[in-house]
mmCIF file of C-alpha atoms in Angstrom:
data_model
loop_
_atom_site.group_PDB
_atom_site.id
_atom_site.type_symbol
_atom_site.label_atom_id
_atom_site.label_comp_id
_atom_site.label_asym_id
_atom_site.label_seq_id
_atom_site.Cartn_x
_atom_site.Cartn_y
_atom_site.Cartn_z
ATOM 1 C CA UNK A 275 80.577 39.041 -106.013
ATOM 2 C CA UNK A 276 82.724 36.160 -104.785
ATOM 3 C CA UNK A 277 82.383 34.610 -101.333
ATOM 4 C CA UNK A 278 86.172 34.954 -101.080
ATOM 5 C CA UNK A 279 87.523 38.494 -100.804
ATOM 6 C CA UNK A 280 90.907 39.502 -102.192
ATOM 7 C CA UNK A 281 92.393 42.960 -102.688
ATOM 8 C CA UNK A 282 92.135 43.938 -106.368
ATOM 9 C CA UNK A 283 95.781 44.882 -106.667
ATOM 10 C CA UNK A 284 99.121 45.186 -104.935
ATOM 11 C CA UNK A 285 102.631 46.088 -105.971
ATOM 12 C CA UNK A 286 106.231 45.789 -104.908
ATOM 13 C CA UNK A 287 109.791 46.338 -106.021
ATOM 14 C CA UNK A 288 112.174 43.566 -107.080
ATOM 15 C CA UNK A 289 113.451 41.627 -104.084
ATOM 16 C CA UNK A 290 110.649 42.787 -101.811
ATOM 17 C CA UNK A 291 108.257 40.490 -99.933
ATOM 18 C CA UNK A 292 104.547 40.997 -100.543
ATOM 19 C CA UNK A 293 101.449 39.265 -99.238
ATOM 20 C CA UNK A 294 97.995 38.746 -100.699
ATOM 21 C CA UNK A 295 95.035 38.068 -98.450
ATOM 22 C CA UNK A 296 91.971 35.903 -99.023
ATOM 23 C CA UNK A 297 89.091 36.340 -96.616
ATOM 24 C CA UNK A 298 86.209 33.902 -96.393
ATOM 25 C CA UNK A 299 83.939 32.227 -93.875
ATOM 26 C CA UNK A 300 83.582 29.071 -91.839
ATOM 27 C CA UNK A 301 82.028 27.221 -94.773
ATOM 28 C CA UNK A 302 85.051 27.716 -97.003
ATOM 29 C CA UNK A 303 88.419 29.055 -95.742
ATOM 30 C CA UNK A 304 87.603 28.286 -92.134
ATOM 31 C CA UNK A 305 86.836 24.636 -92.750
ATOM 32 C CA UNK A 306 88.899 23.637 -95.781
ATOM 33 C CA UNK A 307 92.374 23.950 -97.205
ATOM 34 C CA UNK A 308 93.193 26.890 -99.460
ATOM 35 C CA UNK A 309 94.687 26.802 -102.929
ATOM 36 C CA UNK A 310 96.342 29.541 -104.941
ATOM 37 C CA UNK A 311 96.562 29.983 -108.709
ATOM 38 C CA UNK A 312 98.805 32.223 -110.759
ATOM 39 C CA UNK A 313 97.610 33.542 -114.103
ATOM 40 C CA UNK A 314 100.204 35.229 -116.268
ATOM 41 C CA UNK A 315 98.904 37.651 -118.914
ATOM 42 C CA UNK A 316 97.337 35.785 -121.821
ATOM 43 C CA UNK A 317 97.866 32.363 -120.269
ATOM 44 C CA UNK A 318 95.795 29.699 -118.566
ATOM 45 C CA UNK A 319 95.947 29.634 -114.767
ATOM 46 C CA UNK A 320 98.522 27.502 -112.988
ATOM 47 C CA UNK A 321 98.254 25.820 -109.591
ATOM 48 C CA UNK A 322 100.755 27.598 -107.346
ATOM 49 C CA UNK A 323 99.976 26.390 -103.809
ATOM 50 C CA UNK A 324 97.639 23.586 -102.766
ATOM 51 C CA UNK A 325 96.331 22.372 -99.419
ATOM 52 C CA UNK A 326 97.145 25.787 -97.879
ATOM 53 C CA UNK A 327 100.946 25.423 -97.807
ATOM 54 C CA UNK A 328 102.080 22.775 -100.297
ATOM 55 C CA UNK A 329 103.984 23.340 -103.534
ATOM 56 C CA UNK A 330 103.347 21.499 -106.777
ATOM 57 C CA UNK A 331 106.481 20.276 -108.466
ATOM 58 C CA UNK A 332 108.428 23.100 -110.082
ATOM 59 C CA UNK A 333 107.015 25.970 -108.038
ATOM 60 C CA UNK A 334 109.795 27.903 -106.277
ATOM 61 C CA UNK A 335 109.655 28.172 -102.503
ATOM 62 C CA UNK A 336 109.606 31.976 -102.811
ATOM 63 C CA UNK A 337 105.872 31.407 -102.834
ATOM 64 C CA UNK A 338 104.308 30.324 -99.559
ATOM 65 C CA UNK A 339 100.816 29.954 -98.185
ATOM 66 C CA UNK A 340 99.277 30.130 -94.744
ATOM 67 C CA UNK A 341 95.905 30.279 -93.066
ATOM 68 C CA UNK A 342 94.451 31.526 -89.802
ATOM 69 C CA UNK A 343 90.772 31.114 -89.033
ATOM 70 C CA UNK A 344 88.738 32.350 -91.979
ATOM 71 C CA UNK A 345 91.604 34.177 -93.677
ATOM 72 C CA UNK A 346 94.466 32.921 -95.795
ATOM 73 C CA UNK A 347 97.547 34.547 -97.263
ATOM 74 C CA UNK A 348 99.945 34.059 -100.128
ATOM 75 C CA UNK A 349 103.425 35.474 -99.636
ATOM 76 C CA UNK A 350 105.908 36.119 -102.403
ATOM 77 C CA UNK A 351 109.475 36.622 -101.216
ATOM 78 C CA UNK A 352 112.254 38.009 -103.375
ATOM 79 C CA UNK A 353 109.741 39.468 -105.815
ATOM 80 C CA UNK A 354 110.791 39.116 -109.462
ATOM 81 C CA UNK A 355 109.540 40.730 -112.651
ATOM 82 C CA UNK A 356 108.196 37.386 -113.863
ATOM 83 C CA UNK A 357 105.882 37.292 -110.828
ATOM 84 C CA UNK A 358 103.773 40.013 -112.406
ATOM 85 C CA UNK A 359 100.451 38.213 -112.748
ATOM 86 C CA UNK A 360 97.009 37.867 -111.245
ATOM 87 C CA UNK A 361 96.699 35.555 -108.240
ATOM 88 C CA UNK A 362 93.506 33.781 -107.213
ATOM 89 C CA UNK A 363 92.668 31.923 -104.038
ATOM 90 C CA UNK A 364 90.320 28.959 -104.361
ATOM 91 C CA UNK A 365 88.539 26.855 -101.787
ATOM 92 C CA UNK A 366 85.823 24.225 -101.599
ATOM 93 C CA UNK A 367 82.688 25.769 -100.079
ATOM 94 C CA UNK A 368 80.663 23.373 -97.964
ATOM 95 C CA UNK A 369 77.492 25.492 -98.183
ATOM 96 C CA UNK A 370 77.618 25.632 -101.978
ATOM 97 C CA UNK A 371 79.005 22.083 -102.157
ATOM 98 C CA UNK A 372 81.371 23.281 -104.829
ATOM 99 C CA UNK A 373 84.642 25.167 -105.403
ATOM 100 C CA UNK A 374 84.915 28.944 -105.545
ATOM 101 C CA UNK A 375 87.556 31.474 -106.589
ATOM 102 C CA UNK A 376 88.414 34.750 -104.997
ATOM 103 C CA UNK A 377 88.135 37.839 -107.164
ATOM 104 C CA UNK A 378 91.849 37.845 -107.957
ATOM 105 C CA UNK A 379 94.730 40.160 -107.051
ATOM 106 C CA UNK A 380 96.854 41.737 -109.737
ATOM 107 C CA UNK A 381 100.497 42.006 -108.734
ATOM 108 C CA UNK A 382 102.605 44.707 -110.325
ATOM 109 C CA UNK A 383 106.389 44.707 -110.028
ATOM 110 C CA UNK A 384 107.547 48.310 -110.000
ATOM 111 C CA UNK B 92 102.232 14.540 -120.302
ATOM 112 C CA UNK B 93 98.686 15.677 -119.599
ATOM 113 C CA UNK B 94 96.969 17.350 -122.527
ATOM 114 C CA UNK B 95 93.532 18.930 -122.529
ATOM 115 C CA UNK B 96 92.208 20.310 -125.795
ATOM 116 C CA UNK B 97 88.956 22.267 -125.852
ATOM 117 C CA UNK B 98 86.822 22.763 -128.940
ATOM 118 C CA UNK B 99 83.377 23.988 -129.867
ATOM 119 C CA UNK B 100 83.634 27.659 -129.025
ATOM 120 C CA UNK B 101 82.471 30.407 -131.347
ATOM 121 C CA UNK B 102 79.974 33.189 -131.850
ATOM 122 C CA UNK B 103 76.358 32.414 -131.018
ATOM 123 C CA UNK B 104 73.189 34.470 -130.699
ATOM 124 C CA UNK B 105 71.495 34.973 -127.327
ATOM 125 C CA UNK B 106 69.083 32.173 -126.515
ATOM 126 C CA UNK B 107 70.879 29.635 -128.690
ATOM 127 C CA UNK B 108 72.915 26.598 -127.660
ATOM 128 C CA UNK B 109 76.532 25.521 -127.930
ATOM 129 C CA UNK B 110 78.353 22.337 -126.935
ATOM 130 C CA UNK B 111 81.951 22.451 -125.783
ATOM 131 C CA UNK B 112 84.197 19.401 -125.827
ATOM 132 C CA UNK B 113 87.488 18.680 -124.126
ATOM 133 C CA UNK B 114 89.631 15.788 -125.309
ATOM 134 C CA UNK B 115 92.040 14.484 -122.688
ATOM 135 C CA UNK B 116 95.243 12.492 -123.025
ATOM 136 C CA UNK B 117 98.320 11.589 -121.001
ATOM 137 C CA UNK B 118 96.497 10.371 -117.912
ATOM 138 C CA UNK B 119 93.806 7.923 -116.857
ATOM 139 C CA UNK B 120 90.811 10.136 -117.648
ATOM 140 C CA UNK B 121 88.255 7.903 -115.936
ATOM 141 C CA UNK B 122 90.064 8.218 -112.582
ATOM 142 C CA UNK B 123 89.827 11.995 -112.181
ATOM 143 C CA UNK B 124 87.188 14.601 -111.580
ATOM 144 C CA UNK B 125 86.997 17.258 -114.299
ATOM 145 C CA UNK B 126 86.110 20.928 -114.320
ATOM 146 C CA UNK B 127 84.944 23.757 -116.547
ATOM 147 C CA UNK B 128 86.164 27.214 -115.522
ATOM 148 C CA UNK B 129 85.382 30.407 -117.424
ATOM 149 C CA UNK B 130 86.748 33.904 -117.608
ATOM 150 C CA UNK B 131 84.844 36.857 -119.019
ATOM 151 C CA UNK B 132 86.989 39.364 -120.940
ATOM 152 C CA UNK B 133 89.101 41.323 -118.473
ATOM 153 C CA UNK B 134 87.461 39.636 -115.485
ATOM 154 C CA UNK B 135 88.322 36.968 -112.924
ATOM 155 C CA UNK B 136 87.968 33.208 -112.950
ATOM 156 C CA UNK B 137 84.616 31.546 -112.304
ATOM 157 C CA UNK B 138 84.022 27.861 -111.644
ATOM 158 C CA UNK B 139 81.238 26.803 -114.004
ATOM 159 C CA UNK B 140 80.815 23.082 -113.395
ATOM 160 C CA UNK B 141 82.497 20.038 -111.918
ATOM 161 C CA UNK B 142 81.886 16.334 -112.489
ATOM 162 C CA UNK B 143 83.153 13.319 -110.581
ATOM 163 C CA UNK B 144 85.357 10.649 -112.165
ATOM 164 C CA UNK B 145 82.465 8.302 -112.845
ATOM 165 C CA UNK B 146 80.003 11.048 -113.771
ATOM 166 C CA UNK B 147 77.722 10.223 -110.857
ATOM 167 C CA UNK B 148 77.853 13.679 -109.244
ATOM 168 C CA UNK B 149 78.006 17.177 -110.616
ATOM 169 C CA UNK B 150 78.201 20.734 -109.341
ATOM 170 C CA UNK B 151 77.356 23.876 -111.262
ATOM 171 C CA UNK B 152 77.404 27.508 -110.248
ATOM 172 C CA UNK B 153 74.071 29.215 -109.618
ATOM 173 C CA UNK B 154 74.202 31.396 -112.732
ATOM 174 C CA UNK B 155 74.247 28.384 -115.089
ATOM 175 C CA UNK B 156 72.021 25.945 -113.221
ATOM 176 C CA UNK B 157 69.146 24.794 -115.404
ATOM 177 C CA UNK B 158 70.963 25.990 -118.549
ATOM 178 C CA UNK B 159 74.355 24.233 -118.653
ATOM 179 C CA UNK B 160 74.978 20.502 -118.332
ATOM 180 C CA UNK B 161 78.377 18.948 -117.691
ATOM 181 C CA UNK B 162 78.919 15.364 -118.791
ATOM 182 C CA UNK B 163 81.693 12.996 -119.771
ATOM 183 C CA UNK B 164 82.349 9.964 -121.941
ATOM 184 C CA UNK B 165 85.088 7.969 -120.256
ATOM 185 C CA UNK B 166 85.284 5.571 -123.198
ATOM 186 C CA UNK B 167 86.332 8.498 -125.393
ATOM 187 C CA UNK B 168 88.352 10.475 -122.810
ATOM 188 C CA UNK B 169 86.111 13.448 -123.455
ATOM 189 C CA UNK B 170 84.451 16.052 -121.254
ATOM 190 C CA UNK B 171 81.459 18.077 -122.437
ATOM 191 C CA UNK B 172 79.628 21.244 -121.524
ATOM 192 C CA UNK B 173 76.199 21.644 -123.089
ATOM 193 C CA UNK B 174 75.272 25.306 -122.906
ATOM 194 C CA UNK B 175 71.633 26.231 -123.524
ATOM 195 C CA UNK B 176 69.736 29.524 -123.399
ATOM 196 C CA UNK B 177 72.985 31.420 -123.742
ATOM 197 C CA UNK B 178 73.153 35.026 -122.519
ATOM 198 C CA UNK B 179 75.580 37.822 -123.199
ATOM 199 C CA UNK B 180 77.105 37.414 -119.741
ATOM 200 C CA UNK B 181 78.141 33.859 -120.685
ATOM 201 C CA UNK B 182 80.722 35.382 -123.025
ATOM 202 C CA UNK B 183 84.260 34.415 -122.150
ATOM 203 C CA UNK B 184 87.050 31.902 -122.397
ATOM 204 C CA UNK B 185 86.093 28.445 -121.182
ATOM 205 C CA UNK B 186 88.830 26.254 -119.745
ATOM 206 C CA UNK B 187 88.712 22.515 -119.273
ATOM 207 C CA UNK B 188 90.717 21.389 -116.252
ATOM 208 C CA UNK B 189 91.711 18.216 -114.413
ATOM 209 C CA UNK B 190 91.350 17.712 -110.674
ATOM 210 C CA UNK B 191 94.546 16.934 -108.780
ATOM 211 C CA UNK B 192 92.888 14.116 -106.841
ATOM 212 C CA UNK B 193 91.982 10.690 -108.071
ATOM 213 C CA UNK B 194 88.403 9.608 -107.384
ATOM 214 C CA UNK B 195 87.461 12.987 -105.892
ATOM 215 C CA UNK B 196 86.635 16.563 -106.783
ATOM 216 C CA UNK B 197 88.142 19.576 -105.067
ATOM 217 C CA UNK B 198 89.313 23.140 -105.612
ATOM 218 C CA UNK B 199 92.715 21.787 -106.713
ATOM 219 C CA UNK B 200 93.138 21.729 -110.460
ATOM 220 C CA UNK B 201 96.573 20.777 -111.708
ATOM 221 C CA UNK B 202 96.191 20.800 -115.493
ATOM 222 C CA UNK B 203 94.407 23.236 -117.780
ATOM 223 C CA UNK B 204 93.545 23.399 -121.451
ATOM 224 C CA UNK B 205 94.329 26.441 -123.553
ATOM 225 C CA UNK B 206 90.717 27.592 -123.439
ATOM 226 C CA UNK B 207 88.038 28.123 -126.062
ATOM 227 C CA UNK B 208 86.325 31.474 -126.606
ATOM 228 C CA UNK B 209 82.547 31.705 -126.500
ATOM 229 C CA UNK B 210 80.970 34.950 -127.667
ATOM 230 C CA UNK B 211 77.247 35.455 -127.180
ATOM 231 C CA UNK B 212 76.101 38.325 -129.330
ATOM 232 C CA UNK B 213 73.358 39.226 -131.757
#
């Protein structure tokens, strides 16, 4: 059971905007920046958003991150079939003194 | 470009040991914190262990503390994970990964290996 809570799954149609939530506490989301990873089927994870709302080189700006209090969100605009993947939030936890992942959210493009 | 190549995975009996290695290239290995992340079959990601650039500090998740040891040899650009007293719930793919920050460790990993499969079974 992760200290970061994500919905197990969500879905959308091509072109739609969807959001994925990541709920934590003051020792992780509330006090530190949030990162998001995308894992395509059969592949290693990939850093998608870092420091809550920053994009690594090559990541399209259809993906965006935000945070409010102890909750964070990843938004995917203009959903595409290649976005079908599992998305994980990740944060440094000050109580554990280490990084933690959320449970992951599987995105299905209908 | 950054390359991380894991090795050492395989099938091992419960209670036995295994040592994973990760050979790094394409960046200044000694300047970056390094991570081991695992994924049980069909399950989510779990941070196993983290080590600072100079090896002076480490973090490991509760479930492996006292059994797994992360270490590094900066002269050989190699990261290790010594896994002792293995259990069936240690089964999974183990990824080696590089921290995005120099001289720090964080929850930001910007390069991953392809993973090595560890199966703990009698």
